[in-house]
Every structure is written in structure tokens, then in C-alpha cells.
PDB file of C-alpha atoms in Angstrom:
ATOM      1  CA  MET A   1      14.616  16.177 -19.262  1.00 68.00           C
ATOM      2  CA  LYS A   2      16.613  17.339 -16.218  1.00 69.00           C
ATOM      3  CA  ALA A   3      13.692  16.588 -13.886  1.00 70.00           C
ATOM      4  CA  ILE A   4      13.255  13.120 -15.405  1.00 78.00           C
ATOM      5  CA  ASN A   5      16.992  12.443 -15.085  1.00 81.00           C
ATOM      6  CA  ASP A   6      16.757  13.256 -11.384  1.00 78.00           C
ATOM      7  CA  TYR A   7      14.030  10.625 -10.998  1.00 79.00           C
ATOM      8  CA  VAL A   8      16.275   8.167 -12.868  1.00 87.00           C
ATOM      9  CA  ARG A   9      19.213   9.047 -10.588  1.00 87.00           C
ATOM     10  CA  THR A  10      17.161   8.284  -7.464  1.00 86.00           C
ATOM     11  CA  GLY A  11      15.870   5.006  -8.926  1.00 84.00           C
ATOM     12  CA  GLU A  12      12.248   6.174  -9.015  1.00 79.00           C
ATOM     13  CA  VAL A  13      12.033   6.013 -12.821  1.00 79.00           C
ATOM     14  CA  GLU A  14      13.470   3.763 -15.511  1.00 81.00           C
ATOM     15  CA  ILE A  15      13.666   5.063 -19.081  1.00 82.00           C
ATOM     16  CA  HIS A  16      12.891   2.831 -22.066  1.00 79.00           C
ATOM     17  CA  TYR A  17      13.632   4.195 -25.526  1.00 78.00           C
ATOM     18  CA  LEU A  18      11.319   3.099 -28.309  1.00 75.00           C
ATOM     19  CA  ILE A  19      12.661   2.948 -31.861  1.00 73.00           C
ATOM     20  CA  GLU A  20      10.493   4.490 -34.536  1.00 70.00           C
ATOM     21  CA  ARG A  21      10.542   2.442 -37.702  1.00 69.00           C
ATOM     22  CA  ASP A  22       7.336   3.834 -39.175  1.00 68.00           C
ATOM     23  CA  TYR A  23       5.525   7.130 -38.845  1.00 72.00           C
ATOM     24  CA  ARG A  24       3.071   6.912 -35.971  1.00 71.00           C
ATOM     25  CA  ALA A  25       0.797   9.652 -34.635  1.00 72.00           C
ATOM     26  CA  ASP A  26       1.536  10.771 -31.071  1.00 69.00           C
ATOM     27  CA  ASN A  27      -1.628   9.222 -29.649  1.00 69.00           C
ATOM     28  CA  HIS A  28      -0.600   5.855 -31.145  1.00 73.00           C
ATOM     29  CA  TRP A  29       2.803   6.135 -29.439  1.00 78.00           C
ATOM     30  CA  HIS A  30       0.933   6.643 -26.184  1.00 79.00           C
ATOM     31  CA  MET A  31      -0.607   3.173 -26.492  1.00 82.00           C
ATOM     32  CA  VAL A  32       2.806   1.636 -27.260  1.00 83.00           C
ATOM     33  CA  ASN A  33       4.231   3.370 -24.164  1.00 85.00           C
ATOM     34  CA  LEU A  34       1.427   2.028 -21.974  1.00 88.00           C
ATOM     35  CA  ALA A  35       1.883  -1.530 -23.256  1.00 89.00           C
ATOM     36  CA  ASP A  36       5.649  -1.249 -22.694  1.00 88.00           C
ATOM     37  CA  CYS A  37       5.079  -0.067 -19.122  1.00 88.00           C
ATOM     38  CA  VAL A  38       2.634  -2.908 -18.379  1.00 91.00           C
ATOM     39  CA  ILE A  39       5.106  -5.504 -19.655  1.00 90.00           C
ATOM     40  CA  TRP A  40       8.229  -4.050 -18.005  1.00 88.00           C
ATOM     41  CA  SER A  41       6.616  -3.436 -14.617  1.00 89.00           C
ATOM     42  CA  ARG A  42       5.044  -6.892 -14.462  1.00 89.00           C
ATOM     43  CA  ARG A  43       6.709  -8.892 -11.664  1.00 82.00           C
ATOM     44  CA  GLU A  44       8.816  -5.815 -10.741  1.00 85.00           C
ATOM     45  CA  SER A  45       6.350  -4.502  -8.189  1.00 87.00           C
ATOM     46  CA  LYS A  46       2.915  -5.411  -6.879  1.00 90.00           C
ATOM     47  CA  TRP A  47       1.371  -2.095  -7.967  1.00 94.00           C
ATOM     48  CA  THR A  48       2.232   0.352 -10.767  1.00 93.00           C
ATOM     49  CA  ILE A  49       0.940   3.923 -10.988  1.00 93.00           C
ATOM     50  CA  PHE A  50      -0.257   4.992 -14.438  1.00 91.00           C
ATOM     51  CA  ALA A  51      -0.171   8.784 -14.208  1.00 89.00           C
ATOM     52  CA  ASP A  52       1.646  11.723 -15.758  1.00 85.00           C
ATOM     53  CA  LEU A  53       4.460  13.680 -14.125  1.00 79.00           C
ATOM     54  CA  ASP A  54       2.144  16.683 -13.765  1.00 81.00           C
ATOM     55  CA  GLU A  55      -0.356  14.597 -11.789  1.00 88.00           C
ATOM     56  CA  ARG A  56      -0.239  13.856  -8.091  1.00 88.00           C
ATOM     57  CA  ILE A  57      -2.230  11.273  -6.146  1.00 92.00           C
ATOM     58  CA  TYR A  58      -3.541  12.984  -3.060  1.00 90.00           C
ATOM     59  CA  MET A  59      -4.995  10.984  -0.190  1.00 93.00           C
ATOM     60  CA  THR A  60      -7.798  13.187   1.137  1.00 92.00           C
ATOM     61  CA  ASN A  61      -9.392  11.882   4.345  1.00 91.00           C
ATOM     62  CA  TYR A  62      -7.525   8.567   4.344  1.00 91.00           C
ATOM     63  CA  THR A  63      -5.116   8.594   7.300  1.00 89.00           C
ATOM     64  CA  GLY A  64      -2.168   6.922   5.552  1.00 89.00           C
ATOM     65  CA  ASN A  65      -0.171   7.388   2.363  1.00 92.00           C
ATOM     66  CA  ILE A  66      -0.602   5.704  -1.039  1.00 93.00           C
ATOM     67  CA  LEU A  67       1.585   2.750  -0.061  1.00 93.00           C
ATOM     68  CA  HIS A  68      -0.514   2.107   3.054  1.00 94.00           C
ATOM     69  CA  TYR A  69      -3.675   2.338   0.967  1.00 95.00           C
ATOM     70  CA  VAL A  70      -2.655  -0.262  -1.628  1.00 94.00           C
ATOM     71  CA  ARG A  71      -1.284  -2.586   1.064  1.00 94.00           C
ATOM     72  CA  GLU A  72      -4.765  -2.661   2.609  1.00 94.00           C
ATOM     73  CA  VAL A  73      -6.249  -4.100  -0.600  1.00 94.00           C
ATOM     74  CA  LYS A  74      -6.764  -7.731   0.423  1.00 93.00           C
ATOM     75  CA  ASN A  75      -9.329  -8.737  -2.202  1.00 93.00           C
ATOM     76  CA  ASN A  76      -7.369 -10.801  -4.763  1.00 91.00           C
ATOM     77  CA  THR A  77      -9.863  -9.962  -7.519  1.00 93.00           C
ATOM     78  CA  ILE A  78      -8.898  -6.262  -7.452  1.00 95.00           C
ATOM     79  CA  GLY A  79      -6.632  -5.568 -10.426  1.00 95.00           C
ATOM     80  CA  SER A  80      -6.979  -1.798 -10.664  1.00 97.00           C
ATOM     81  CA  ILE A  81      -7.526   1.063  -8.235  1.00 97.00           C
ATOM     82  CA  GLN A  82      -8.999   4.078 -10.021  1.00 97.00           C
ATOM     83  CA  PHE A  83      -8.801   7.686  -8.805  1.00 96.00           C
ATOM     84  CA  ARG A  84     -11.018  10.496 -10.055  1.00 96.00           C
ATOM     85  CA  GLN A  85      -9.323  13.659 -11.252  1.00 94.00           C
ATOM     86  CA  GLN A  86      -9.352  17.277 -10.117  1.00 92.00           C
ATOM     87  CA  TRP A  87      -7.634  20.055 -12.066  1.00 90.00           C
ATOM     88  CA  ILE A  88      -5.368  22.602 -10.407  1.00 87.00           C
ATOM     89  CA  LEU A  89      -6.132  26.104 -11.656  1.00 85.00           C
ATOM     90  CA  LYS A  90      -2.931  28.104 -12.037  1.00 84.00           C
ATOM     91  CA  THR A  91      -2.586  31.854 -11.815  1.00 81.00           C
ATOM     92  CA  GLU A  92       0.851  31.992 -13.469  1.00 81.00           C
ATOM     93  CA  LEU A  93       2.984  29.927 -15.818  1.00 77.00           C
ATOM     94  CA  MET A  94       5.789  27.805 -14.429  1.00 74.00           C
ATOM     95  CA  PRO A  95       9.336  28.865 -15.356  1.00 72.00           C
ATOM     96  CA  GLU A  96      10.464  27.538 -18.718  1.00 72.00           C
ATOM     97  CA  LYS A  97      13.830  26.777 -17.167  1.00 66.00           C
ATOM     98  CA  TYR A  98      15.215  26.685 -13.650  1.00 58.00           C
ATOM     99  CA  GLN A  99      18.242  28.933 -13.256  1.00 58.00           C
ATOM    100  CA  GLY A 100      20.385  30.008 -10.353  1.00 50.00           C
ATOM    101  CA  ASP A 101      21.991  28.222  -7.438  1.00 46.00           C
ATOM    102  CA  ASP A 102      18.745  28.190  -5.500  1.00 52.00           C
ATOM    103  CA  GLN A 103      17.074  26.139  -8.227  1.00 48.00           C
ATOM    104  CA  VAL A 104      19.479  23.646  -9.807  1.00 48.00           C
ATOM    105  CA  ALA A 105      22.936  22.568  -8.635  1.00 49.00           C
ATOM    106  CA  PHE A 106      25.404  20.849 -10.962  1.00 50.00           C
ATOM    107  CA  SER A 107      27.701  18.024  -9.980  1.00 51.00           C
ATOM    108  CA  GLY A 108      29.961  17.456 -12.966  1.00 55.00           C
ATOM    109  CA  ASP A 109      27.695  17.280 -16.016  1.00 60.00           C
ATOM    110  CA  SER A 110      24.622  15.994 -14.215  1.00 60.00           C
ATOM    111  CA  PRO A 111      22.163  18.348 -12.557  1.00 59.00           C
ATOM    112  CA  ARG A 112      20.961  17.743  -9.033  1.00 56.00           C
ATOM    113  CA  LEU A 113      17.633  19.318  -8.228  1.00 51.00           C
ATOM    114  CA  ILE A 114      17.454  21.166  -4.961  1.00 51.00           C
ATOM    115  CA  ARG A 115      14.179  20.122  -3.411  1.00 54.00           C
ATOM    116  CA  PRO A 116      13.089  23.332  -1.609  1.00 56.00           C
ATOM    117  CA  GLN A 117      13.094  25.436  -4.826  1.00 62.00           C
ATOM    118  CA  ILE A 118      11.491  22.698  -6.911  1.00 64.00           C
ATOM    119  CA  GLU A 119       8.839  22.134  -4.245  1.00 67.00           C
ATOM    120  CA  LYS A 120       8.070  25.860  -4.396  1.00 73.00           C
ATOM    121  CA  TRP A 121       6.987  25.345  -8.016  1.00 74.00           C
ATOM    122  CA  MET A 122       5.236  21.979  -7.591  1.00 75.00           C
ATOM    123  CA  PRO A 123       1.652  22.711  -8.659  1.00 78.00           C
ATOM    124  CA  THR A 124       0.122  20.928  -5.663  1.00 77.00           C
ATOM    125  CA  HIS A 125       2.251  23.081  -3.335  1.00 76.00           C
ATOM    126  CA  ARG A 126       1.949  26.412  -5.160  1.00 81.00           C
ATOM    127  CA  TRP A 127      -1.697  26.586  -6.284  1.00 83.00           C
ATOM    128  CA  HIS A 128      -4.730  25.607  -4.238  1.00 81.00           C
ATOM    129  CA  ASN A 129      -7.622  26.754  -6.416  1.00 84.00           C
ATOM    130  CA  SER A 130      -9.126  23.637  -8.026  1.00 85.00           C
ATOM    131  CA  SER A 131     -11.935  22.515 -10.265  1.00 88.00           C
ATOM    132  CA  ALA A 132     -14.730  20.232  -9.172  1.00 90.00           C
ATOM    133  CA  ILE A 133     -13.796  16.548  -9.106  1.00 93.00           C
ATOM    134  CA  GLY A 134     -14.458  14.914 -12.463  1.00 91.00           C
ATOM    135  CA  PRO A 135     -17.186  12.289 -12.892  1.00 92.00           C
ATOM    136  CA  PRO A 136     -16.306   8.607 -12.344  1.00 91.00           C
ATOM    137  CA  GLY A 137     -14.098   7.275 -15.129  1.00 86.00           C
ATOM    138  CA  HIS A 138     -13.570  10.659 -16.823  1.00 87.00           C
ATOM    139  CA  THR A 139      -9.811  11.327 -17.111  1.00 88.00           C
ATOM    140  CA  ALA A 140      -9.296   9.030 -14.118  1.00 93.00           C
ATOM    141  CA  LYS A 141      -5.898   7.486 -13.439  1.00 94.00           C
ATOM    142  CA  CYS A 142      -5.087   4.099 -11.966  1.00 96.00           C
ATOM    143  CA  ILE A 143      -2.740   2.118  -9.816  1.00 96.00           C
ATOM    144  CA  VAL A 144      -2.761  -1.378 -11.283  1.00 96.00           C
ATOM    145  CA  ASP A 145      -1.483  -4.839 -10.514  1.00 95.00           C
ATOM    146  CA  THR A 146       0.096  -5.475 -13.929  1.00 94.00           C
ATOM    147  CA  SER A 147       0.162  -9.240 -13.351  1.00 93.00           C
ATOM    148  CA  LYS A 148      -3.641  -9.042 -13.760  1.00 94.00           C
ATOM    149  CA  VAL A 149      -3.730  -6.537 -16.653  1.00 94.00           C
ATOM    150  CA  PHE A 150      -3.711  -7.603 -20.299  1.00 93.00           C
ATOM    151  CA  ILE A 151      -4.427  -4.224 -21.960  1.00 92.00           C
ATOM    152  CA  MET A 152      -4.138  -0.799 -20.355  1.00 92.00           C
ATOM    153  CA  PHE A 153      -5.661   2.401 -21.757  1.00 90.00           C
ATOM    154  CA  ILE A 154      -4.637   5.870 -20.564  1.00 88.00           C
ATOM    155  CA  HIS A 155      -7.412   6.171 -17.974  1.00 90.00           C
ATOM    156  CA  TYR A 156      -8.445   2.606 -17.214  1.00 91.00           C
ATOM    157  CA  VAL A 157      -7.776  -1.082 -17.789  1.00 94.00           C
ATOM    158  CA  THR A 158      -9.299  -2.185 -21.093  1.00 93.00           C
ATOM    159  CA  GLN A 159      -8.895  -5.911 -20.447  1.00 93.00           C
ATOM    160  CA  PHE A 160      -7.814  -8.026 -17.504  1.00 94.00           C
ATOM    161  CA  TYR A 161      -6.394 -11.529 -17.722  1.00 92.00           C
ATOM    162  CA  PRO A 162      -8.869 -14.245 -16.712  1.00 90.00           C
ATOM    163  CA  GLY A 163      -8.710 -14.545 -12.927  1.00 79.00           C
ATOM    164  CA  LYS A 164      -8.183 -17.634 -10.801  1.00 76.00           C
ATOM    165  CA  ASP A 165     -10.723 -16.341  -8.266  1.00 69.00           C
ATOM    166  CA  GLY A 166     -13.156 -15.018 -10.899  1.00 74.00           C
ATOM    167  CA  ASP A 167     -12.898 -11.934 -13.055  1.00 90.00           C
ATOM    168  CA  TYR A 168     -10.521  -9.197 -11.957  1.00 95.00           C
ATOM    169  CA  LEU A 169     -12.116  -5.901 -11.058  1.00 94.00           C
ATOM    170  CA  ASN A 170     -11.503  -2.179 -11.079  1.00 95.00           C
ATOM    171  CA  MET A 171     -11.976  -0.581  -7.649  1.00 96.00           C
ATOM    172  CA  ARG A 172     -13.091   3.049  -7.778  1.00 96.00           C
ATOM    173  CA  VAL A 173     -11.687   5.187  -4.980  1.00 96.00           C
ATOM    174  CA  GLU A 174     -14.192   7.613  -3.486  1.00 95.00           C
ATOM    175  CA  PRO A 175     -12.982  11.256  -3.529  1.00 95.00           C
ATOM    176  CA  GLU A 176     -13.284  11.251   0.270  1.00 94.00           C
ATOM    177  CA  GLU A 177     -10.375   8.763   0.324  1.00 94.00           C
ATOM    178  CA  GLY A 178      -8.229   9.979  -2.557  1.00 94.00           C
ATOM    179  CA  ILE A 179      -8.081  11.892  -5.832  1.00 95.00           C
ATOM    180  CA  ILE A 180      -5.545  12.641  -8.510  1.00 93.00           C
ATOM    181  CA  ARG A 181      -4.712  16.321  -8.996  1.00 90.00           C
ATOM    182  CA  ARG A 182      -3.513  17.472 -12.386  1.00 89.00           C
ATOM    183  CA  SER A 183      -1.883  20.758 -13.235  1.00 81.00           C
ATOM    184  CA  GLY A 184      -1.196  20.896 -16.967  1.00 64.00           C
ATOM    185  CA  GLU A 185      -0.636  24.423 -18.282  1.00 60.00           C
ATOM    186  CA  LYS A 186      -4.160  25.797 -17.875  1.00 59.00           C
ATOM    187  CA  LEU A 187      -4.468  29.272 -16.402  1.00 57.00           C
ATOM    188  CA  ILE A 188      -7.445  30.886 -14.749  1.00 57.00           C
ATOM    189  CA  GLU A 189      -8.916  33.256 -17.330  1.00 56.00           C
ATOM    190  CA  GLY A 190      -7.834  36.818 -16.776  1.00 52.00           C
ATOM    191  CA  SER A 191      -4.607  35.880 -14.983  1.00 49.00           C
ATOM    192  CA  ASP A 192      -1.223  36.794 -16.438  1.00 47.00           C
TER     193      ASP A 192
END
């Protein structure tokens, strides 16, 4: 939660608490969370990234960053930009907890993450052995224009609103332009 609170502190993340009135399986909560994010981000920003904290969009041969990439989308029928996924293969587990002055500094009761130590453990910085890129649509993640999205699933838009200029579309990004890299907690077999 400390890492999430740091994102909240910098204004990069907003937390919404959902009240559980009935028992709901975890995967059903996931759909509620996605719908909540679509609704809350609508009219807040042009584009919203639907990805996990252990995933990182990586622009491969594209010469700009993610913001430059989405700003170049001029086709008004594009409602979703979909990235294929690649898995980062770890050779060690990440620390369960960051300890020591070189990892987390405290200001009053709230922790302040020190970037150099955290960056040392960021999976995309620490490990470079990766899987092949997944097939189109398989565990993909999207950047969407939520003003055009009616229903969002974990990996793709399930339904767009009817478009003024025709039906809204999903644009698949070629791996040569960008991919999403995911770490999870998978280790290379035989590693400690």
C-alpha cells in the first residue's frame, strides 16, 4: 500500500473504495473496478491506461514516449489502443518489504519512496530476460478513450458507444512500435 500511497501523493493515482454489501468472487470485483474506472476517468482525460502496477508500456522502435504516441492518433473512430504483452522472467523474488534509509524515507507518518532504490527493483530495470511476445489479443492491455467506451473487459473493450463518425475501433499496436511488459511473480525454473 505504501507504493500506491506514493502514487496518490504525486497525483498519479486516485483511490476509490468500493463497499461490499454482498459476497462477490474476486474476478467479479475486477469487473466492478473496471466499470468504476471507465466512469470516473470519463471526461477527466482524453486517454486512460488499463494496466496493472506490475505492467509497463514500453515504446520499442517508436521515437517518442506514450504521450507522444497517443497524441498522434488523429482518427476520431479510434477508441482503444491495444498493446501485446511480453512477460519478464525473473531470477529472484522482489523484497517483501523495503527497509533501510536507502529504500524508504519517512516524513511524519507518510512514507516517501526514494526513487533510485525503488528503480533498482523495478522489474523492467532489473531483469531483461523476456518471453516471446504474446499473440494479438492474448493478455493484451489497452489505452482507451473512455468517452467512447461503454463496457471494458480486462484485456480489451467489450462494447463501444455508437460513434458519430461510424463505429469506434480498436487499434492494435505492432510490437515494433510498443509492447506491454509484465513481471508478476514468475521465476525462471531452477533459479532461487
